[in-house]
Each structure stands twice: as structure tokens, then as C-alpha cells.
mmCIF file of C-alpha atoms (C1' of nucleotides) and ligand atoms in Angstrom:
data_model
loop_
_atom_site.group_PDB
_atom_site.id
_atom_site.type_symbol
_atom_site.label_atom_id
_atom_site.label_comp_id
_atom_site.label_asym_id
_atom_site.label_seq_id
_atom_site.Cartn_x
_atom_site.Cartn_y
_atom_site.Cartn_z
ATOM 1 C CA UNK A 25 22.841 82.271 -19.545
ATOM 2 C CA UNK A 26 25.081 83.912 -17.258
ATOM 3 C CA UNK A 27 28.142 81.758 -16.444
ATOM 4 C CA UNK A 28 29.982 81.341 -20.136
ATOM 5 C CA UNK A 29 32.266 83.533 -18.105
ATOM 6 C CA UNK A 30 33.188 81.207 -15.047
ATOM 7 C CA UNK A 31 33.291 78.151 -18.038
ATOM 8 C CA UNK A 32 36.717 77.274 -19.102
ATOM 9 C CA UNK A 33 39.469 79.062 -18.856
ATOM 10 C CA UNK A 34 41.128 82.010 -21.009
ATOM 11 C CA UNK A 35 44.412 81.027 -19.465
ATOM 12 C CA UNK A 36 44.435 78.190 -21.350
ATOM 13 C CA UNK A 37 47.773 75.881 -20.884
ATOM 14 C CA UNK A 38 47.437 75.982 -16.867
ATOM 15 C CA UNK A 39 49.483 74.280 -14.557
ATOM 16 C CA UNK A 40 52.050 77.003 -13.740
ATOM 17 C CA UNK A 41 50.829 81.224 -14.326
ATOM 18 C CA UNK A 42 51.577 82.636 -17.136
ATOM 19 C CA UNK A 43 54.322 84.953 -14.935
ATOM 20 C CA UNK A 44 56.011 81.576 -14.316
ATOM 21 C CA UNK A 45 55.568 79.881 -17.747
ATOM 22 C CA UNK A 46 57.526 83.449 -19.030
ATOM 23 C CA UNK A 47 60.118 82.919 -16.660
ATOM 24 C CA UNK A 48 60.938 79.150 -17.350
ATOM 25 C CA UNK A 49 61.050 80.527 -21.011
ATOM 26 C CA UNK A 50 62.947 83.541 -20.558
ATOM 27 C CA UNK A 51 65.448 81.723 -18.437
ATOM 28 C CA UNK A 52 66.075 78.828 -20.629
ATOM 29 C CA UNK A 53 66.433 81.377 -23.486
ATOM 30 C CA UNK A 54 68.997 83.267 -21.565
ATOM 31 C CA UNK A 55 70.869 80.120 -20.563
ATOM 32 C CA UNK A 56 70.739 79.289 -24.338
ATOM 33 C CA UNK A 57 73.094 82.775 -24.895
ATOM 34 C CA UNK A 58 74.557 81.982 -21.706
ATOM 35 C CA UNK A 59 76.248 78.883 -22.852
ATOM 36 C CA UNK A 60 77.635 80.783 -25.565
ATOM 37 C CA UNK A 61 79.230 83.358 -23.313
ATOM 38 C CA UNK A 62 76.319 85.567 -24.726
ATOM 39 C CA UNK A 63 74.423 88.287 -22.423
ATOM 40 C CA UNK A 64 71.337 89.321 -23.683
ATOM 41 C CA UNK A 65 68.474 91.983 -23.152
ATOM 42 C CA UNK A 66 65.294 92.325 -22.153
ATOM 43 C CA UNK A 67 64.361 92.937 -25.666
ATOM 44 C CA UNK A 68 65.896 89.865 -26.964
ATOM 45 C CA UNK A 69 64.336 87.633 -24.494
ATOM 46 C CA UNK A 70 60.818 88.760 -24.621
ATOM 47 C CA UNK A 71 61.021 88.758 -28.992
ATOM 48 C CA UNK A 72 62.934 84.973 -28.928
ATOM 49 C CA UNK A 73 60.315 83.509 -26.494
ATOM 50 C CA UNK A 74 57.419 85.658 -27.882
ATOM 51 C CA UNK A 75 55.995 87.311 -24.687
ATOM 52 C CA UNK A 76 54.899 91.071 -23.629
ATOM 53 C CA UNK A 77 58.234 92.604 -23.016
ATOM 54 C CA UNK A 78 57.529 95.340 -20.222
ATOM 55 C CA UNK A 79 55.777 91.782 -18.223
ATOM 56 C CA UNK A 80 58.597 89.680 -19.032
ATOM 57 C CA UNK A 81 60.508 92.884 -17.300
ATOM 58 C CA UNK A 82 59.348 92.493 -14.666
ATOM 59 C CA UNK A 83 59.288 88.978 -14.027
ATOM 60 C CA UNK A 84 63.268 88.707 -14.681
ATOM 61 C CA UNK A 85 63.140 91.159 -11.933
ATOM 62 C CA UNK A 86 61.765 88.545 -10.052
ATOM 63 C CA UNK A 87 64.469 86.034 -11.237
ATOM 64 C CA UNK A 88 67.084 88.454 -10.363
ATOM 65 C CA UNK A 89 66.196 89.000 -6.762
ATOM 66 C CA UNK A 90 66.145 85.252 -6.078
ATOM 67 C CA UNK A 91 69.768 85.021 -7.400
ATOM 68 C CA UNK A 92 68.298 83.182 -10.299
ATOM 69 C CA UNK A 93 69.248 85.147 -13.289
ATOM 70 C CA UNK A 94 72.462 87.970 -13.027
ATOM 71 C CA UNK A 95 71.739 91.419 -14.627
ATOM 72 C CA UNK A 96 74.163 94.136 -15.287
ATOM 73 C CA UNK A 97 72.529 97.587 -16.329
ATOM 74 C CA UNK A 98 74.514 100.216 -18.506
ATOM 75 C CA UNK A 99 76.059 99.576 -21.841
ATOM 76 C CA UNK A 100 76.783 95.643 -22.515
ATOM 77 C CA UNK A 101 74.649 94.871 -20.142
ATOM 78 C CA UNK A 102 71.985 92.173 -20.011
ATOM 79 C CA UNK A 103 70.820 89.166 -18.500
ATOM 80 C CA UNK A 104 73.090 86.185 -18.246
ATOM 81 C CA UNK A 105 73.416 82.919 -16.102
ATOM 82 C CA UNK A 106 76.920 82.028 -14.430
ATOM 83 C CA UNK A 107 78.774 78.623 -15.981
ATOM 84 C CA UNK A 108 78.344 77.394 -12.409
ATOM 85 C CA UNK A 109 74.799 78.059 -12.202
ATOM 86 C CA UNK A 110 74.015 76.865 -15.180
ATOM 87 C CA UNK A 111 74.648 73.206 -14.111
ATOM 88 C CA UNK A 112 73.199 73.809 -10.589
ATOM 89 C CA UNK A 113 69.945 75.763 -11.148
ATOM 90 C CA UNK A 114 66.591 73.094 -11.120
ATOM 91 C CA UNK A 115 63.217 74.219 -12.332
ATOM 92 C CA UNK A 116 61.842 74.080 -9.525
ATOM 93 C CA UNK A 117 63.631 77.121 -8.135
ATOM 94 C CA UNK A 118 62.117 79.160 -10.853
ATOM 95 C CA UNK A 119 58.429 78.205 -9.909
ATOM 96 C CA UNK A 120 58.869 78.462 -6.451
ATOM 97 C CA UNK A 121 60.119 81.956 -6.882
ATOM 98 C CA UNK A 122 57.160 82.737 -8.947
ATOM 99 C CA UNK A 123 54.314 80.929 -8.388
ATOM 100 C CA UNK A 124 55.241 79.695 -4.886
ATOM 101 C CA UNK A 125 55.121 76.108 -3.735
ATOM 102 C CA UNK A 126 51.309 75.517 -4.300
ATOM 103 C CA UNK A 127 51.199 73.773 -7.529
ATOM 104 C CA UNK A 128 53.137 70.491 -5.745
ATOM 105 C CA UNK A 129 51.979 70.707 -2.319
ATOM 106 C CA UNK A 130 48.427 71.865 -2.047
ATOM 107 C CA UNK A 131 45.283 70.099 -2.279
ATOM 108 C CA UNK A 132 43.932 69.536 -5.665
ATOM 109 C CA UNK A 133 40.731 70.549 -4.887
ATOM 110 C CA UNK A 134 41.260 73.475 -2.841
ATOM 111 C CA UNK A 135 41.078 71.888 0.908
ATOM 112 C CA UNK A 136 42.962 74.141 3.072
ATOM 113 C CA UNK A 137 45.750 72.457 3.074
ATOM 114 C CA UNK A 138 46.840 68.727 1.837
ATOM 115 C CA UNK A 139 47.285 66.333 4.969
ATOM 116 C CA UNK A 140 47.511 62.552 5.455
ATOM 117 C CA UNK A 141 45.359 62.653 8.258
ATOM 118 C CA UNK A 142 42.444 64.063 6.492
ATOM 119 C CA UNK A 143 42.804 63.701 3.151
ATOM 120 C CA UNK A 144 40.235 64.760 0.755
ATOM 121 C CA UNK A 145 38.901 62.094 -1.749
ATOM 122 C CA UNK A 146 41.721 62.430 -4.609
ATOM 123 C CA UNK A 147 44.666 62.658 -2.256
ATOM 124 C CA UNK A 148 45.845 59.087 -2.986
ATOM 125 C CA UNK A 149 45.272 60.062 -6.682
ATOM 126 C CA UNK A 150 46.544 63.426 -6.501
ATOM 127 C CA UNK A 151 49.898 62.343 -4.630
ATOM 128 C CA UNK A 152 51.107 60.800 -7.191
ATOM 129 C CA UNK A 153 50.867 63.121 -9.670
ATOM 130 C CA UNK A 154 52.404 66.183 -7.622
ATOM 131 C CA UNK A 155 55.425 63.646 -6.854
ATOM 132 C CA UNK A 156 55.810 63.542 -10.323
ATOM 133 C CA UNK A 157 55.744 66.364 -11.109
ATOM 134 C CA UNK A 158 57.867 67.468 -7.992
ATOM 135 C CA UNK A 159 60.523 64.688 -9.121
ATOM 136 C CA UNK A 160 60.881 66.879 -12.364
ATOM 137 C CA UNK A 161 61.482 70.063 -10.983
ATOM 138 C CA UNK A 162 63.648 68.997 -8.933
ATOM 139 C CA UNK A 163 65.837 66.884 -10.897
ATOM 140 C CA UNK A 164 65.713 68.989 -14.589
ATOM 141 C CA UNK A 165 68.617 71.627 -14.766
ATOM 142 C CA UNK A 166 68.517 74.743 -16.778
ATOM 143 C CA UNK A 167 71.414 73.425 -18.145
ATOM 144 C CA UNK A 168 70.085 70.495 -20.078
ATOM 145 C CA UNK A 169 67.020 72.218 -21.255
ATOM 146 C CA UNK A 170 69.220 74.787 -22.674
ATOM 147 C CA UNK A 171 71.077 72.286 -24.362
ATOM 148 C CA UNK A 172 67.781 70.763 -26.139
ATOM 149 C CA UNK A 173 67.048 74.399 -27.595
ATOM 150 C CA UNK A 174 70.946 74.473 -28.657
ATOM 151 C CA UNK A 175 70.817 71.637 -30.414
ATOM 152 C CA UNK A 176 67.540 72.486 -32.437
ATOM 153 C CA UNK A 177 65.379 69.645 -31.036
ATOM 154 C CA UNK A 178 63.298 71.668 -28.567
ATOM 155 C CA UNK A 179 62.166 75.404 -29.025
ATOM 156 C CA UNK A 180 60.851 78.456 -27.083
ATOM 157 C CA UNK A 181 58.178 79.483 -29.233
ATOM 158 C CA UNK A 182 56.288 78.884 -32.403
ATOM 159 C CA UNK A 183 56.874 79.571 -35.731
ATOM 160 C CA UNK A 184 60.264 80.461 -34.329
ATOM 161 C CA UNK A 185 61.369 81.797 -38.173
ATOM 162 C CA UNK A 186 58.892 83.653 -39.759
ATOM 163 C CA UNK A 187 57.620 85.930 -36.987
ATOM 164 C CA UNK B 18 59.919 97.159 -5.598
ATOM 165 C CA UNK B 19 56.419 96.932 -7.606
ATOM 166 C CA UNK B 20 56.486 93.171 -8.657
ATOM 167 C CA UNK B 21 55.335 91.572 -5.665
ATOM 168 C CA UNK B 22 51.222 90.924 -6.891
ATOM 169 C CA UNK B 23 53.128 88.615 -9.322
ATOM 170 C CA UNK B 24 54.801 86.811 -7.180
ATOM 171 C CA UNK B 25 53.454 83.494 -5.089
ATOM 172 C CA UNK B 26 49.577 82.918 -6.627
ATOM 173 C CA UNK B 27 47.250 83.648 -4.203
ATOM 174 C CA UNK B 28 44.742 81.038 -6.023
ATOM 175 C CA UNK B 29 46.891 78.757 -3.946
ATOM 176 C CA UNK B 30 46.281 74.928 -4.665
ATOM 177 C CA UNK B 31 46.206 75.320 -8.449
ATOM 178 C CA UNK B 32 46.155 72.831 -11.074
ATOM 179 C CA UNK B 33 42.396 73.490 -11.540
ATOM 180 C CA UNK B 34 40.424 76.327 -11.194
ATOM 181 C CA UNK B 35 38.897 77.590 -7.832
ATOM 182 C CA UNK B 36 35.648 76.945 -10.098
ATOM 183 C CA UNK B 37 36.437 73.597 -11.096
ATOM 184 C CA UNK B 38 37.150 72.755 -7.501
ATOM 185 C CA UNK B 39 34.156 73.672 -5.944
ATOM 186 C CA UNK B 40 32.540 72.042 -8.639
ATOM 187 C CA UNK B 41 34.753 68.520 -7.811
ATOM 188 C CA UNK B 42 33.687 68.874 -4.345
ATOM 189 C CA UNK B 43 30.153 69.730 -5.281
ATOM 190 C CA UNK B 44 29.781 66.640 -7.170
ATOM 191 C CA UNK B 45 31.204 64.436 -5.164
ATOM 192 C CA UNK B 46 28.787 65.793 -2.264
ATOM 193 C CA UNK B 47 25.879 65.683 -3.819
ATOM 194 C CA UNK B 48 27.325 61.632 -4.811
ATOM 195 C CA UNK B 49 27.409 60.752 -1.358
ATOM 196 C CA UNK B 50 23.907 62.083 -0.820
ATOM 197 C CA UNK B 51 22.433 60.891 -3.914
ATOM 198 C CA UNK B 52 24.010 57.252 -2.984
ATOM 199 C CA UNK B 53 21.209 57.691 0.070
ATOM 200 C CA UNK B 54 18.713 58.577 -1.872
ATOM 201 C CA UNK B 55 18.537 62.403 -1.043
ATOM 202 C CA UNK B 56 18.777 65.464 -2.819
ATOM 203 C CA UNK B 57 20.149 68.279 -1.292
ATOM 204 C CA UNK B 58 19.979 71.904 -1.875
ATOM 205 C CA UNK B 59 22.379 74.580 -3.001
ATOM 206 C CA UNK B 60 22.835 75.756 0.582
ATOM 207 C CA UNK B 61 23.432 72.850 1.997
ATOM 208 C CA UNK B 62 25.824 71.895 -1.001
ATOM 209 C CA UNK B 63 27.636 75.454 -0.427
ATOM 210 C CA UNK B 64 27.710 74.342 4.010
ATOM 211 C CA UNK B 65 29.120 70.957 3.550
ATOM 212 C CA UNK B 66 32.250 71.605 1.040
ATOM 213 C CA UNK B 67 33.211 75.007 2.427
ATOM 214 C CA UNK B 68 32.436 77.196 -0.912
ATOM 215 C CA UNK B 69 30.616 80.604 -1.235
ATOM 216 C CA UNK B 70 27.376 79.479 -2.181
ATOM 217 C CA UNK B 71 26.094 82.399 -4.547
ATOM 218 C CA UNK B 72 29.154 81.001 -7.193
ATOM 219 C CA UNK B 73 28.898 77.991 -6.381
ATOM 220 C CA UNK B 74 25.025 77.960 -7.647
ATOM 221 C CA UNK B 75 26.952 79.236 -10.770
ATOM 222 C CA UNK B 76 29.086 76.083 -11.487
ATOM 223 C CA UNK B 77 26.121 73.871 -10.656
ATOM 224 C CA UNK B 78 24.585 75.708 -14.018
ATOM 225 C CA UNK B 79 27.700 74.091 -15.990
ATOM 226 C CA UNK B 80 26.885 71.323 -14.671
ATOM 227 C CA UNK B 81 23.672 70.670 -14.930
ATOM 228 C CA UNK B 82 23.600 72.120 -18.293
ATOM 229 C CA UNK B 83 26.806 69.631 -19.037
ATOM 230 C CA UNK B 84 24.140 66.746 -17.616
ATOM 231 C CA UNK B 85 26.493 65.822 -14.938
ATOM 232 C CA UNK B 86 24.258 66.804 -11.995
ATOM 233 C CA UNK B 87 20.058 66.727 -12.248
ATOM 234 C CA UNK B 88 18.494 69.223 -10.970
ATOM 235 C CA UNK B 89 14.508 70.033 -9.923
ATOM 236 C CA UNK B 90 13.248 72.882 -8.704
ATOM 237 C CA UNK B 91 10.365 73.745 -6.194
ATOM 238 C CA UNK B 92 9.647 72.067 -3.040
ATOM 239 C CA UNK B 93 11.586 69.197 -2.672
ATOM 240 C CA UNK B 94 13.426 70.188 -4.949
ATOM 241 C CA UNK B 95 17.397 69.877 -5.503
ATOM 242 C CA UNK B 96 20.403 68.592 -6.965
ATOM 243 C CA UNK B 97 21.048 64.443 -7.162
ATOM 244 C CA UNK B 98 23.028 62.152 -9.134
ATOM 245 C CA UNK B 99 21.002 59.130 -10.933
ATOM 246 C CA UNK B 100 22.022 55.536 -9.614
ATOM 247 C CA UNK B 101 23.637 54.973 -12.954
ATOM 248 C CA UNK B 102 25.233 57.878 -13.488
ATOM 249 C CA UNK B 103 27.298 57.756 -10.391
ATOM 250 C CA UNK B 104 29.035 54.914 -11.707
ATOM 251 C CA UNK B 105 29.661 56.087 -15.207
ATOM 252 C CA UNK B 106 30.868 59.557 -14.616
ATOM 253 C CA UNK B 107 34.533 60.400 -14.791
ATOM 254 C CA UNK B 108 36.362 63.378 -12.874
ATOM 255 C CA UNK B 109 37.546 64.026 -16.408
ATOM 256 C CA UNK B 110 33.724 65.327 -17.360
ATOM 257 C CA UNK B 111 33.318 67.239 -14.685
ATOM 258 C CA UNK B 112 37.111 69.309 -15.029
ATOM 259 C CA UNK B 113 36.365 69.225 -19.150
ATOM 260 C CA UNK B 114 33.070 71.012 -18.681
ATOM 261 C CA UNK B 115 34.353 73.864 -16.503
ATOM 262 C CA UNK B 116 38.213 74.214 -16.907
ATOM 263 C CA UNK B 117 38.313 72.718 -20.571
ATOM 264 C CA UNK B 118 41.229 70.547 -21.555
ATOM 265 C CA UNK B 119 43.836 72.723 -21.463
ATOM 266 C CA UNK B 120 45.703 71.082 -17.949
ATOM 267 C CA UNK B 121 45.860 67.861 -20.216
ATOM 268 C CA UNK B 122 46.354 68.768 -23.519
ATOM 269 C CA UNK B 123 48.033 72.591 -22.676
ATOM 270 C CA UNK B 124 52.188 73.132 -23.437
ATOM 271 C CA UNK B 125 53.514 73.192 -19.776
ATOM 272 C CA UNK B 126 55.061 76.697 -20.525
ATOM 273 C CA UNK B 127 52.728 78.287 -22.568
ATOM 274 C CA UNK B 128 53.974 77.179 -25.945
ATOM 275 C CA UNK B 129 50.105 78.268 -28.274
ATOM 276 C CA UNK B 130 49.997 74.337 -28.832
ATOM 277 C CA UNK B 131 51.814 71.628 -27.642
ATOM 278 C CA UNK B 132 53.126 69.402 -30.108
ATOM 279 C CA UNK B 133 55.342 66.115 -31.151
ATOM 280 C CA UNK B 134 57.252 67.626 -33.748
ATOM 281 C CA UNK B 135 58.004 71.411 -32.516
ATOM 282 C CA UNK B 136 57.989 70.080 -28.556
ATOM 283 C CA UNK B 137 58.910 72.732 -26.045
ATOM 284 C CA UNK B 138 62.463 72.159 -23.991
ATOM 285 C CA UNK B 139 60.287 70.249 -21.362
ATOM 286 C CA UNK B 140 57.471 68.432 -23.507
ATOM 287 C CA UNK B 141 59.302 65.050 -22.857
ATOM 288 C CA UNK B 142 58.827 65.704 -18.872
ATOM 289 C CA UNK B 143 55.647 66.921 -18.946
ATOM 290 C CA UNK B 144 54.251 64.412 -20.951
ATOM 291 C CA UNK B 145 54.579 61.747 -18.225
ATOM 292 C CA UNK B 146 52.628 64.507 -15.185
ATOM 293 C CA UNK B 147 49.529 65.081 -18.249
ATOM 294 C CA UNK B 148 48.957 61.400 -19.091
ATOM 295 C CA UNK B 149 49.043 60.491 -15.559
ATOM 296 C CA UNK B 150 46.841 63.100 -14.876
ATOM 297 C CA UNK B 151 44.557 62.074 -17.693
ATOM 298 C CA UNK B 152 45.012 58.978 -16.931
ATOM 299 C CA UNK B 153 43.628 59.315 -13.111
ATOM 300 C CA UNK B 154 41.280 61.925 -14.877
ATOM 301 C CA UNK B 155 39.433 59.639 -17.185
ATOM 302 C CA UNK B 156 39.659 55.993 -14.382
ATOM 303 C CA UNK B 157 38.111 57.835 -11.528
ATOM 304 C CA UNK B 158 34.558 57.479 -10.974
ATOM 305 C CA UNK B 159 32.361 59.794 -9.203
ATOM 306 C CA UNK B 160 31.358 56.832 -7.169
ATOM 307 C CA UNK B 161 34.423 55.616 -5.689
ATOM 308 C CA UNK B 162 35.296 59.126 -4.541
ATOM 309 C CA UNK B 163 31.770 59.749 -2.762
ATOM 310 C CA UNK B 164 32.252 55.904 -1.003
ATOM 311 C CA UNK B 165 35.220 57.426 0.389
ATOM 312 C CA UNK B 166 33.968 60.515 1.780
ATOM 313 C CA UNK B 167 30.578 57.806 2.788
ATOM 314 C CA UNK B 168 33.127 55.715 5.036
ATOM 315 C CA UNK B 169 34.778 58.914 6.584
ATOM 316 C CA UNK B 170 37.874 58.077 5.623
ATOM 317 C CA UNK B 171 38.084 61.176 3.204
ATOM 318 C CA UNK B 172 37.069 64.823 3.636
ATOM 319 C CA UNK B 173 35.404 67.584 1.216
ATOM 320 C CA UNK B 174 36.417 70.611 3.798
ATOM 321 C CA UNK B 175 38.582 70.925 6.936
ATOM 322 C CA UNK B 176 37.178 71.195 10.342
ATOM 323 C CA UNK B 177 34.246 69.239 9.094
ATOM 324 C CA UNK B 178 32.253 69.214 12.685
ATOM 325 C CA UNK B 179 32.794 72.183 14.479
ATOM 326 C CA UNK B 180 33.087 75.240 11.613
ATOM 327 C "C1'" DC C 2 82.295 114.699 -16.437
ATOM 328 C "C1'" DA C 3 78.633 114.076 -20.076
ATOM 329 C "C1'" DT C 4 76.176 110.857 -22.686
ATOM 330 C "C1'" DA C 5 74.219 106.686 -24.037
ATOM 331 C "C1'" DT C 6 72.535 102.291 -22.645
ATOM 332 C "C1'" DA C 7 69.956 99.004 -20.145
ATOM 333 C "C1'" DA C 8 67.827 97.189 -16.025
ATOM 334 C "C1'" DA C 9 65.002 98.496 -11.718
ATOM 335 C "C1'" DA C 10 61.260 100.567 -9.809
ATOM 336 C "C1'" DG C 11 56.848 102.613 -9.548
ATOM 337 C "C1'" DA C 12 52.296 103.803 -11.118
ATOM 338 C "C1'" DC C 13 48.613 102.544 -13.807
ATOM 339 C "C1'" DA C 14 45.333 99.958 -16.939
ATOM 340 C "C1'" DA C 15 43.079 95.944 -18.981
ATOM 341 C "C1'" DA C 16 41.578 91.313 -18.750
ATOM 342 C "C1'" DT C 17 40.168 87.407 -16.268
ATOM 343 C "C1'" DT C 18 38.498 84.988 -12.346
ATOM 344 C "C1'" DT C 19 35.986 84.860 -8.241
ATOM 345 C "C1'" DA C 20 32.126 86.356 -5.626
ATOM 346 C "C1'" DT C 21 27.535 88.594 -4.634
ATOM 347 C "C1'" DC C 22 22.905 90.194 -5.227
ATOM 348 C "C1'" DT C 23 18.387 90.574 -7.506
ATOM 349 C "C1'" DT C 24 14.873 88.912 -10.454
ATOM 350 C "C1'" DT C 25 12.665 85.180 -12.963
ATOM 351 C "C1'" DA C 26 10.913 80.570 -13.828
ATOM 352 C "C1'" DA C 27 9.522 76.051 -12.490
ATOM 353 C "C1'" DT C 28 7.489 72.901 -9.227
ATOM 354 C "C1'" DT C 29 5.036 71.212 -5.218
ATOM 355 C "C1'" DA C 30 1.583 71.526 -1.660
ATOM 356 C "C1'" DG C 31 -2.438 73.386 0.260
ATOM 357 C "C1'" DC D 7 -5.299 79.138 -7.977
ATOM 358 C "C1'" DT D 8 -2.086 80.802 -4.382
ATOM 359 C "C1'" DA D 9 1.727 80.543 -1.700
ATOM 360 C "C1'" DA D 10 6.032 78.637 -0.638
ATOM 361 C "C1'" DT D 11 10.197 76.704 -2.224
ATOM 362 C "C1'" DT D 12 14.169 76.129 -4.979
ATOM 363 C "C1'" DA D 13 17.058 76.406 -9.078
ATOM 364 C "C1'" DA D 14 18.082 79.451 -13.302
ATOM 365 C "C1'" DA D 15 19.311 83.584 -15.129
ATOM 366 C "C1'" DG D 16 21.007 88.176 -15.252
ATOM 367 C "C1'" DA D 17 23.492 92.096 -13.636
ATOM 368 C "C1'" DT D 18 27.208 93.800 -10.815
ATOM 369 C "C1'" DA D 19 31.166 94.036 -7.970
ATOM 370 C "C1'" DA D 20 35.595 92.654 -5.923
ATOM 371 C "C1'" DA D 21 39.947 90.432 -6.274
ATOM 372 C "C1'" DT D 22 43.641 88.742 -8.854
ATOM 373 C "C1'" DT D 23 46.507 88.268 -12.785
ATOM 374 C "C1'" DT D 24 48.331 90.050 -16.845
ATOM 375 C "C1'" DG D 25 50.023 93.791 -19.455
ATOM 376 C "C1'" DT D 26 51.773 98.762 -20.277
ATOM 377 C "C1'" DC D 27 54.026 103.089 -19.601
ATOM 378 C "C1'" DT D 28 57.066 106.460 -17.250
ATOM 379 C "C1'" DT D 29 60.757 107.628 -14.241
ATOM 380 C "C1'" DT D 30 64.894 106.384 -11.794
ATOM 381 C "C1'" DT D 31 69.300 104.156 -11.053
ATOM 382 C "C1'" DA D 32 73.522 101.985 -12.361
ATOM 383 C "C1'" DT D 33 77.209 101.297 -15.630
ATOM 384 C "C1'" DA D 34 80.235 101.727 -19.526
ATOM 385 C "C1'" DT D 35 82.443 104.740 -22.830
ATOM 386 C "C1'" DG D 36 84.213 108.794 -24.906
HETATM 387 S S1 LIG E 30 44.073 66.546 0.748
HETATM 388 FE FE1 LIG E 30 43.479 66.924 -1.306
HETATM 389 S S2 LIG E 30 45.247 66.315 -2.343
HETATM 390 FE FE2 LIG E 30 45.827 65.881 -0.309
HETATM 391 S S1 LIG E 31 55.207 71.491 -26.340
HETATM 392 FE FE1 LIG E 31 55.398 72.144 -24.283
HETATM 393 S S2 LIG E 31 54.569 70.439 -23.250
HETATM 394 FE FE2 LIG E 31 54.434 69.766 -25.308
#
DNA sequence: CATATAAAAGACAAATTTATCTTTAATTAG
DNA sequence: CTAATTAAAGATAAATTTGTCTTTTATATG
């Protein structure tokens, strides 16, 4: 009939791009190896958290610029995440870099832009939700996630042995 | 540098579709009209929440189809919500018929399935946001929301008089 | 210095989402 | 029945996001 198209979404799993959802993965995969005074390439990353490598490329490029990640090209090289940074670096640095700041401060149902003043219908609803979900990113560190894929509780992909 | 068209969405306001917004705000028009006793046309449905009007006929296919919205065509003609149904129906139908269920049942970084016993790093977090968000989702009635844009205390597009 | 390695950068391609336009079908009024 | 009206359906097109491939740059090592 025309619209199976527009009806929902391939991108299943929304909430943050795919770009970003990579990154989160890639960099708490890194700071996995990190911890263990292990750098590791691009190659690595994008097999262990089972994403297109030459995308995942290019979103670590993204990481880099922002300070997020540290790369060294050349033999040895790799990605890797400082001790320091380890403890310091919140989620919600990653998403901002790559998605921007959208996804906690703009309206939820597209309105220009999300105001007090003139609030569309779910504002009080939404509020609460994005404060949420802004409390999280701003208070988990890539350090503890890390930590839950150390220890075997959490993990990065599925069917993490067999493929 | 070749990686900036990743960088920052330009589908700002995420969290649902542009689709599934226009269809909130669509529905939630229509509400306030219907709670008058008028039906209103696509055009003025497409004026009133800001949304290009040949895709927003589109989501009002979903739905209609979905038997959210009634529609009747010819002179007169139009889209209204019944009496009843504007108390019974949920944001939650109108976001399941045209983004799915992925933003409430979706792994927050991508994980194929999200799951209790192989939970991504930040399942645990992200648990709380969803079942808020379904939560708010499945308690909010198409009603309430179109008595608050009836009162004028909330808005479905910015600059309401003079655009 | 030459070579191998690995990330950065740039160009391109595919898939998905958003948006538009045209034609068809249903309904009301005259 | 005819004309006018309005949504439904279908076909495209544009924009954005996701994914791939090639070339360049930096670094370590022999
Ligand atoms: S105005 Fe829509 S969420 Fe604040
Ligand atoms: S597994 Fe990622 S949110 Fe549940």
C-alpha cells in the first residue's frame, strides 16, 4: 500500500545511531585491553564487538579527535585509553561527540527546540526520562563498564565464542 | 577529514522517528479537534503541527490502517478520533505502529537482542530509561495530552500564531 | 634509509528515512 | 448521474546514515 517503508524502523535498537552505539562498544572494548596495559587494532575492535570494520574506522577517528580514545600508527600501534582517563571518561562524552547533544535535550516530538515556556504536550513526561537518562551518562565511567566485561558478567556482543 | 556526515545527527530530537513524531503530533491534533466535535483535514493537520503534509498523509495511512485515527473521505470528509477512543488510546499504540518496539525493548548499544542473562555492559542502566519510558508510554492517554494543548498550556509547533 | 605496519584521510556506494508528486477510489451534494 | 471534495495508493526523488574501498601519513624496526 505504499508506506511499509516509512513503518517501523530497520534501525532497530534506537536511542543512540548506530555510529554511536559502535563507539560506546568499541571504546569499552578498548578500555577492556586498556586495563590490561593492552593496545589493540582496528581489526580487533571491530571482530570483538562484531561491527563493519572500515565504519568502526572511522568512527574511532571520531573518538580520537575528541581526545577520547589515543591512537599510535606504525608497528605496535593501536588504540588504547590512558590509566587516567580511564577513571575520568563518562558516556556521555562519547555520545555527545557522536551523535551530539540531541538525544537528552531536544523535544521528543520534534518541536524546534524543548522550552519550559512552551512546552509541547509530553514535556513534563519527557523530562523525566531525558534526566534519566542524562544522570547515566553522566555519572557511568568507561572504567566501570570495562570492568563488567572483565569480569565476564557483561559482554560486547553475542555469541561472543563461536563466531 | 571525511567523517564529519557521521558526526552530530541531523534528525536532531531523536528517540523516535521524524515519522513517529509527526504522527504523535498528528494524533494529538486531530484529539483536540475531535474533543469539539470536528474533523479536520490533512492540510489543516499538516498547518497546525508544522509537518510536510504530503508524508505526513503517509503516516496517517499507518494509522488509520493501525485503527488509531478514523478516517472518511469526500466532502466533509476527514480524520477524527471517536469519543471513546480518545480515552483508551495509549502513546504506546501510536509509537508501536510506526517505530515498532525497538526504543523499549532494543539493547541500548546495539547488542541483536537485549537480554537478562548475556546483558550488555550497560543493560542494568538502561533498563531503568526503557521501563520509564514504557512506563509513560503505555499510562499516557491520547486524551490528557490533547486537554493540554485544549487549555493552551501546551504546544504541537513553535510560533503557533504568527508562522 | 628501506620496509613493514597501522591509523588517518578521502572518495565512493548502498541502504534507509524523509519528502514530494500523480493517480485512483470513495463519499457527499447538487 | 455529475461534479467537487478528500483520503488512499503508487511511484519517485532527496537527504541522511551506514558501509566499503583506496590512498596517504606516521611510526617502529632492521
Ligand atoms: S517541548 Fe517537547 S519535550 Fe520539552
Ligand atoms: S543487553 Fe544491552 S540493554 Fe539489555
Amino acid at each position: 500500500m505504499g508506506f511499509e517503508y516509512i513503518c517501523k524502523k530497520k534501525n532497530k535498537d534506537c536511542m543512540f545511531s548506530k555510529a554511536c552505539e559502535y563507539g560506546i562498544r568499541a571504546s569499552i572494548f578498548i578500555a577492556t585491553k586498556s586495563s590490561e596495559g593492552v593496545r589493540v587494532g582496528i581489526k580487533d575492535v571491530a571482530k570483538e564487538i562484531d561491527s563493519p570494520e572500515p565504519f568502526t574506522a572511522k568512527i574511532m577517528q571520531i573518538l580520537t579527535k575528541s581526545g577520547i580514545i589515543h591512537s599510535a600508527k606504525g608497528v605496535g600501534g593501536g588504540f588504547e585509553v590512558s590509566n587516567q582517563a580511564l577513571r575520568s571518561i563518562k558516556l556521555i562524552q562519547i555520545v555527545d561527540a557522536i551523535d551530539g547533544d540531541s538525544i537528552y535535550k531536544g523535544c521528543g516530538i520534534g518541536l524546534k527546540e524543548c522550552s519550559e515556556v512552551h512546552p509541547c504536550p509530553v514535556h513534563n513526561q519527557f523530562k523525566k526520562i531525558r534526566e534519566l537518562l542524562l544522570t547515566m551518562l553522566t555519572t557511568t565511567t568507561l572504567e566501570e563498564l570495562a570492568l563488567g566485561v572483565n569480569s565476564g558478567d557483561f559482554h560486547l556482543k553475542i555469541f561472543s565464542q563461536n563466531k
